[in-house]
mmCIF file of C-alpha atoms in Angstrom:
data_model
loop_
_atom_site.group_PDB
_atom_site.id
_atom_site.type_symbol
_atom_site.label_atom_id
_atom_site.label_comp_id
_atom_site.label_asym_id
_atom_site.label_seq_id
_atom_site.Cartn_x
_atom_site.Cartn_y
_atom_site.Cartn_z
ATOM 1 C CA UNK A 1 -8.354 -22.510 10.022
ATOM 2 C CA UNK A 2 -9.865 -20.981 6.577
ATOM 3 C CA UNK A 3 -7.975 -18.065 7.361
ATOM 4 C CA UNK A 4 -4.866 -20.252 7.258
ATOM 5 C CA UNK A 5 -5.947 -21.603 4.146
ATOM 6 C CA UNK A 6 -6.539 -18.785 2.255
ATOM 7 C CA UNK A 7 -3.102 -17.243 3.297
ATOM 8 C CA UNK A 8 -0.946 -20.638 2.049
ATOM 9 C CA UNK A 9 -3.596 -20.085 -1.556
ATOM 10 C CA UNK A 10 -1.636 -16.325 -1.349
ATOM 11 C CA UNK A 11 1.535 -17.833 -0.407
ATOM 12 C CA UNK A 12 1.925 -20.992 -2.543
ATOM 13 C CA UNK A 13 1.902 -20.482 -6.398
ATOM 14 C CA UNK A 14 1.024 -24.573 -7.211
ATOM 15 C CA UNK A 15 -2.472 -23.923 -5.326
ATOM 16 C CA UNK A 16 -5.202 -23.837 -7.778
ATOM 17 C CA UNK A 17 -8.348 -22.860 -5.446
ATOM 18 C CA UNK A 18 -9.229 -22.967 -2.187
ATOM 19 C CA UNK A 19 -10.390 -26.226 -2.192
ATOM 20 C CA UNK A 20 -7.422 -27.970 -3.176
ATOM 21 C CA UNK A 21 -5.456 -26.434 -0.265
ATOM 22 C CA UNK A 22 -8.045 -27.651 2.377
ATOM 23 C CA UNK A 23 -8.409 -30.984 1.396
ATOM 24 C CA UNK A 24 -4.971 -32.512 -0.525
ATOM 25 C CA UNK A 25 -2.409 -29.788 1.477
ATOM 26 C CA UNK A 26 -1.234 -32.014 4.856
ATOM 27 C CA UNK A 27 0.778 -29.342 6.075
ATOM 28 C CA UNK A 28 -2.885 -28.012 6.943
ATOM 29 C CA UNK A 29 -3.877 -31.381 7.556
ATOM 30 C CA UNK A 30 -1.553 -31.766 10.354
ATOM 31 C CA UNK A 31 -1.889 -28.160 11.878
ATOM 32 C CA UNK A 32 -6.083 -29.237 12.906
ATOM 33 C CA UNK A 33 -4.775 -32.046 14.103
ATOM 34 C CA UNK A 34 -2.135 -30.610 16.202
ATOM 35 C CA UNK A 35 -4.898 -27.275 17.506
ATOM 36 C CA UNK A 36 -6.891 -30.350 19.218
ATOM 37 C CA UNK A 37 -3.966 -32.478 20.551
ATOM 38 C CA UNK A 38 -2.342 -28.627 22.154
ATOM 39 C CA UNK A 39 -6.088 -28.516 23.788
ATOM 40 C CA UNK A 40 -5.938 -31.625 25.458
ATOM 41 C CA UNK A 41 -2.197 -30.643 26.254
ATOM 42 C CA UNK A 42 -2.654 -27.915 28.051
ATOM 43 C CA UNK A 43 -6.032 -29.736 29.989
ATOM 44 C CA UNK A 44 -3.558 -31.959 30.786
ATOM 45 C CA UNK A 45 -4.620 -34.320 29.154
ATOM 46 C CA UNK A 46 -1.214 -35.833 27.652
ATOM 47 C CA UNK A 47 -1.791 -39.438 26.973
ATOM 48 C CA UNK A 48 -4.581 -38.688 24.598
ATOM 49 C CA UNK A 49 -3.100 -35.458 23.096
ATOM 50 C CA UNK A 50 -0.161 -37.952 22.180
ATOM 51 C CA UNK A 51 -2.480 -40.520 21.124
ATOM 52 C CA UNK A 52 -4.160 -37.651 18.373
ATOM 53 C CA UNK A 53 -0.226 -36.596 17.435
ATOM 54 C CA UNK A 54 0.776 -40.198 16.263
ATOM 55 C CA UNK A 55 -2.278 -40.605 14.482
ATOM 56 C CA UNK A 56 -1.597 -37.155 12.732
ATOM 57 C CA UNK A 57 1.872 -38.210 11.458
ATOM 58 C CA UNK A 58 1.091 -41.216 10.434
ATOM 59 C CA UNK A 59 -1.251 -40.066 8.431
ATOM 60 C CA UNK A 60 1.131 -36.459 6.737
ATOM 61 C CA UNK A 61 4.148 -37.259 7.708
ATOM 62 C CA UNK A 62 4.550 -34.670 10.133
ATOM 63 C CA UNK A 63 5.719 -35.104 13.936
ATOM 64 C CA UNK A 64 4.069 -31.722 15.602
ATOM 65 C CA UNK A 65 4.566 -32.003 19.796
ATOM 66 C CA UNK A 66 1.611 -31.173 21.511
ATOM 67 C CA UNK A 67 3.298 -29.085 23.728
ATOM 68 C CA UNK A 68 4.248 -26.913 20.617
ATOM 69 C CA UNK A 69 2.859 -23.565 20.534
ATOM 70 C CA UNK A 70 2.215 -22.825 16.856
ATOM 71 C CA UNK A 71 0.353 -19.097 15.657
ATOM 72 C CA UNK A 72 -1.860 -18.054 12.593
ATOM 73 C CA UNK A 73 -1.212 -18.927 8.920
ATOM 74 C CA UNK A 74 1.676 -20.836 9.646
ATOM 75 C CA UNK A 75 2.028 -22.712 6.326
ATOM 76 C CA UNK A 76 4.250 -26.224 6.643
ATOM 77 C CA UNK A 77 4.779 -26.770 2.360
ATOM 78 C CA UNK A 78 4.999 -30.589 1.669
ATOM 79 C CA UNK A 79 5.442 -31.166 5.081
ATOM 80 C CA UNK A 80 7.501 -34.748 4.921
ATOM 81 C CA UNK A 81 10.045 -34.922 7.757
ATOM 82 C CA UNK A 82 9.149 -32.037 9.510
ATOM 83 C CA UNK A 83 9.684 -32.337 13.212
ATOM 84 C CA UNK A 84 8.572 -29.663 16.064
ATOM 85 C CA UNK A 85 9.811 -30.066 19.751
ATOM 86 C CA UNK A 86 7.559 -30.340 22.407
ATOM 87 C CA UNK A 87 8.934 -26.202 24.038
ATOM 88 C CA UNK A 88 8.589 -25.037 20.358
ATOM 89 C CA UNK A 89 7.088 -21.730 19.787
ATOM 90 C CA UNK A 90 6.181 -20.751 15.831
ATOM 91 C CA UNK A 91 4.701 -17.093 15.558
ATOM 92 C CA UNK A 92 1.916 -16.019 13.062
ATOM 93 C CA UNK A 93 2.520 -16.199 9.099
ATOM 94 C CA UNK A 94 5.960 -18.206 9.545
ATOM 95 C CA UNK A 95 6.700 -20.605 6.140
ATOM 96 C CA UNK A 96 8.591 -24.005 6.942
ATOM 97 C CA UNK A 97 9.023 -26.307 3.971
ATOM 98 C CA UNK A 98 9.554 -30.204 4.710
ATOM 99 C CA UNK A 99 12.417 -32.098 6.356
ATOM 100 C CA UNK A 100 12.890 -29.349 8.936
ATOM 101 C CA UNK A 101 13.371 -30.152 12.376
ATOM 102 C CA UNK A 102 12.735 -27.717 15.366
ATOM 103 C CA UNK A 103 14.968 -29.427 17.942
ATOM 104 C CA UNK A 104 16.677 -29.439 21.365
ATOM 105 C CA UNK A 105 20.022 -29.797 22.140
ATOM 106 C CA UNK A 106 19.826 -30.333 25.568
ATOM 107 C CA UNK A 107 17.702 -33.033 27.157
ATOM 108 C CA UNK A 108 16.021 -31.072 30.162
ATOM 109 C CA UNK A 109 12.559 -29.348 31.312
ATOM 110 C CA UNK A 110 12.069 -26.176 30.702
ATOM 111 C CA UNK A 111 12.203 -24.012 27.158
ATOM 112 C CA UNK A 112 14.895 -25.802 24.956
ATOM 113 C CA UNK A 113 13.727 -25.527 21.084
ATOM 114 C CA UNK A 114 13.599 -22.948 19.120
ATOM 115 C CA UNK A 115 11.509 -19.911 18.865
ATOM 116 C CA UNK A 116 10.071 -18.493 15.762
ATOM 117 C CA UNK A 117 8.837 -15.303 14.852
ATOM 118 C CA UNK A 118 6.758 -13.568 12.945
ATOM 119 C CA UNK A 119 7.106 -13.701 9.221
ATOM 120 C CA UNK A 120 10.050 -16.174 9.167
ATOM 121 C CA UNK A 121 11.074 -18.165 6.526
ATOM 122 C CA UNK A 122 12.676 -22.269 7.062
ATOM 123 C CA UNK A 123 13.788 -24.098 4.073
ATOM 124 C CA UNK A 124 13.796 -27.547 3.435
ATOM 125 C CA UNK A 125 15.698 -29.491 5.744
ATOM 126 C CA UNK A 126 17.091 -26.633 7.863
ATOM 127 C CA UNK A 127 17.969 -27.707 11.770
ATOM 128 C CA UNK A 128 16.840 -25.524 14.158
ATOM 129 C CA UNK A 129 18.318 -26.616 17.647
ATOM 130 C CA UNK A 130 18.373 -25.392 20.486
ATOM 131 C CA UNK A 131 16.489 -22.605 23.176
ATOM 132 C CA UNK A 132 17.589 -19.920 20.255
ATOM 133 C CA UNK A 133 15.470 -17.337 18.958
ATOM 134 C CA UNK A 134 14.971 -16.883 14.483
ATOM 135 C CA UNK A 135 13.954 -13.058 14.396
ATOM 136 C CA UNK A 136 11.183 -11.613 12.729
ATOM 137 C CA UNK A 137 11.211 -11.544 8.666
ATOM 138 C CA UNK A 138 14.149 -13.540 8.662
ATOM 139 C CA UNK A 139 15.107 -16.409 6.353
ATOM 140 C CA UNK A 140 17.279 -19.705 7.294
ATOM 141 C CA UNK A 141 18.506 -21.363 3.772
ATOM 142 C CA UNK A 142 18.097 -25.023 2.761
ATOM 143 C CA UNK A 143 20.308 -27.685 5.003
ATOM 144 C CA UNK A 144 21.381 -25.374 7.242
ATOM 145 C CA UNK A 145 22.684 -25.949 10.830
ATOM 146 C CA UNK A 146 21.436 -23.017 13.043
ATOM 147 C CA UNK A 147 22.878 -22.922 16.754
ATOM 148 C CA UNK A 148 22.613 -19.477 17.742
ATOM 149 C CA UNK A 149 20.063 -16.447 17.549
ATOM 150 C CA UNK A 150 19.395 -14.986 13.958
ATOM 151 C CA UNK A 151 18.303 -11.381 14.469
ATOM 152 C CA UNK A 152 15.415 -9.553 12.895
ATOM 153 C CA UNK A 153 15.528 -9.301 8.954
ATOM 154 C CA UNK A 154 18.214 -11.463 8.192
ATOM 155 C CA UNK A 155 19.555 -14.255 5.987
ATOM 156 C CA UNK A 156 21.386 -17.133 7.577
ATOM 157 C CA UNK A 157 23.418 -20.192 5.778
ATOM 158 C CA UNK A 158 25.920 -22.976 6.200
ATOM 159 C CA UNK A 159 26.340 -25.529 8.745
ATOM 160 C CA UNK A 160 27.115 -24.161 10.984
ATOM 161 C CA UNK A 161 25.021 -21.142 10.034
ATOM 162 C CA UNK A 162 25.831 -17.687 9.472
ATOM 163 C CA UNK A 163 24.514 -14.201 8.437
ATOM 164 C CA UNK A 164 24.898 -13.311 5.254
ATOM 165 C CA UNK A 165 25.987 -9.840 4.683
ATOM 166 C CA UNK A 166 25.129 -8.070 1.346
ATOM 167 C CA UNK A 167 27.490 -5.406 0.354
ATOM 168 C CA UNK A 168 25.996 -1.830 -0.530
ATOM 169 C CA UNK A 169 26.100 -1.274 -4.357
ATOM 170 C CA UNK A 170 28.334 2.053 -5.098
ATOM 171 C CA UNK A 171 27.769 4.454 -7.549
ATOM 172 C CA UNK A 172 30.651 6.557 -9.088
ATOM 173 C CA UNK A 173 30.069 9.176 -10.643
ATOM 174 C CA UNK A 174 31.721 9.275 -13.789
ATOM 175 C CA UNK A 175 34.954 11.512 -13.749
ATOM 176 C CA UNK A 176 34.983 12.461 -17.163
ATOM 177 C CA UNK A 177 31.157 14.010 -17.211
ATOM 178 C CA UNK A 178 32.570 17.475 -16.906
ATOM 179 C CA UNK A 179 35.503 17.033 -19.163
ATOM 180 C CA UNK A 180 32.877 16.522 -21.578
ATOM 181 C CA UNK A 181 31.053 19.143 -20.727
ATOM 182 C CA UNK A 182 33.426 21.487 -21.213
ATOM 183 C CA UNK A 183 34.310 19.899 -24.594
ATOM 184 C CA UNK A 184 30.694 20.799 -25.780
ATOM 185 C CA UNK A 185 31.146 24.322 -24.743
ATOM 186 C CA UNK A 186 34.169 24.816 -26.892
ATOM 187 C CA UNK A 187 32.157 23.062 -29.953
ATOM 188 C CA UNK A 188 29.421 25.539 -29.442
ATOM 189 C CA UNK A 189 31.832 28.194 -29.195
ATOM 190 C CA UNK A 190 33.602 27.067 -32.486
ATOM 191 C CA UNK A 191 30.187 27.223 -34.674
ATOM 192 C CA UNK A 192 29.473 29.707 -36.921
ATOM 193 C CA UNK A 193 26.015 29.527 -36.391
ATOM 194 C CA UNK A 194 26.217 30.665 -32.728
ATOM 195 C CA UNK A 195 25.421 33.939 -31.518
ATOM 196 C CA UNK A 196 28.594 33.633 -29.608
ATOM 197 C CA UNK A 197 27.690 37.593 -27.310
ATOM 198 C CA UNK A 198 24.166 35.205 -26.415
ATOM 199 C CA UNK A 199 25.973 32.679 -25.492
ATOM 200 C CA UNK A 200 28.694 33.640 -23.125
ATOM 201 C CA UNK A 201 25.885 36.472 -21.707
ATOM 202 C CA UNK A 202 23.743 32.993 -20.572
ATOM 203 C CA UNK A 203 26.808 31.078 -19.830
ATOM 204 C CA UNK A 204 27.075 31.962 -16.399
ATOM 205 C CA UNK A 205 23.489 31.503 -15.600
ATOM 206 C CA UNK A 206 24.074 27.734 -17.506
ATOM 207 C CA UNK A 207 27.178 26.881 -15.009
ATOM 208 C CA UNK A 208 25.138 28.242 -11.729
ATOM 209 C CA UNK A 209 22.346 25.455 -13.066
ATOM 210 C CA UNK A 210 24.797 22.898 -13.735
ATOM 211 C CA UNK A 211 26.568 23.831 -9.926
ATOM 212 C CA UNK A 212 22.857 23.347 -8.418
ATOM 213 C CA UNK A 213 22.274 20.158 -9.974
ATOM 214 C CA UNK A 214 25.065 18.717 -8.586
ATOM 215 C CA UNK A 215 24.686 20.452 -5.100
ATOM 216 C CA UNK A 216 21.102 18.797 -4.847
ATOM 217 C CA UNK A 217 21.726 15.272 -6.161
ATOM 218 C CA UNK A 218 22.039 12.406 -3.576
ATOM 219 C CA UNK A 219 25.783 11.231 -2.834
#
């Protein structure tokens, strides 16, 4: 669990030291709480795995299910409201903040929350529902409603949620660069104090490097 600690002292800019996070952060709190009560889970042991979950959120403010299968450095911020489903599965280094809920939608056995993975982001009060998968690196926005899968590195908003699409910024080349180009050649041209023979004898040689230039630039 120090490990876990010292990633939410990377992760969360209002924690001073080390300390701090292990003893005052009940995200934390609630995730050594839960490690014991998914123990006793999985020995079967249900009534007293339950018995260890109440106790955790009355004291944080977090309801974790037993059953939930939760990875490394998860980091729950605040933590007040959260609520993870009993078929829950939260990958390593996955960020919820509070008032989320990892829910079902369907009241049957067998996998019916949501899956999390790797790297994900939740903001606050987001709704998760369902047997639907968040993909890896991906971010769900504050409040929203999420019904269906979210793919690998994306953004998703809105209730009901959707991706968020950002458009590729376009660069135009300006139309008048050569206009102006050949406007300076005419000045130089024009000066007395140009050796104009010099000039045009380089000039060719000065339009093949202007030709390559634009030949090897991108787009």
């Amino acid at each position: 669990m120090f490990a876990s600690a010292k990633s939410i002292l990377k992760r969360d800019p209002a924690a001073h030291s080390l300390l701090t996070v292990l003893l005052t952060y009940p995200g934390l709190h609630a995730l050594w709480y839960h490690r014991l009560a998914h123990w006793l889970y999985k020995h079967h042991l249900f009534l007293l795995a339950e018995i260890i979950s109440r106790w955790s959120t009355k004291r944080n403010g977090i309801v974790i299910s037993p059953g939930a299968q939760i990875g490394k450095r998860v980091f729950i911020d605040h933590g007040i409201g959260v609520v993870i489903g009993e078929t829950a599965i939260i990958e390593d280094d996955v960020t919820i903040l509070h008032g989320v809920t990892l829910g079902s939608r369907q009241s049957h056995h067998g996998q019916r929350h949501p899956k999390i993975k790797r790297g994900s982001f939740i903001g606050a009060h987001a709704q998760v529902l369902g047997n639907i998968t968040i993909g890896s690196n991906s971010k769900i926005g504050a409040n929203a409603v999420v019904l269906q899968d979210i793919p690998d590195n994306s953004t998703a908003v809105g209730n009901p949620a959707y991706i968020v699409k950002a458009k590729p910024v376009k660069i135009k080349k300006s139309p008048i660069f050569i206009g102006d180009f050949f406007i300076l050649i005419k000045l130089f041209l024009n000066c007395p104090m140009i050796n104009r023979t010099k000039f045009m004898a380089n000039f060719n040689f000065v339009c093949n490097s202007i030709m390559c230039c634009f030949l090897c630039s991108p787009n």
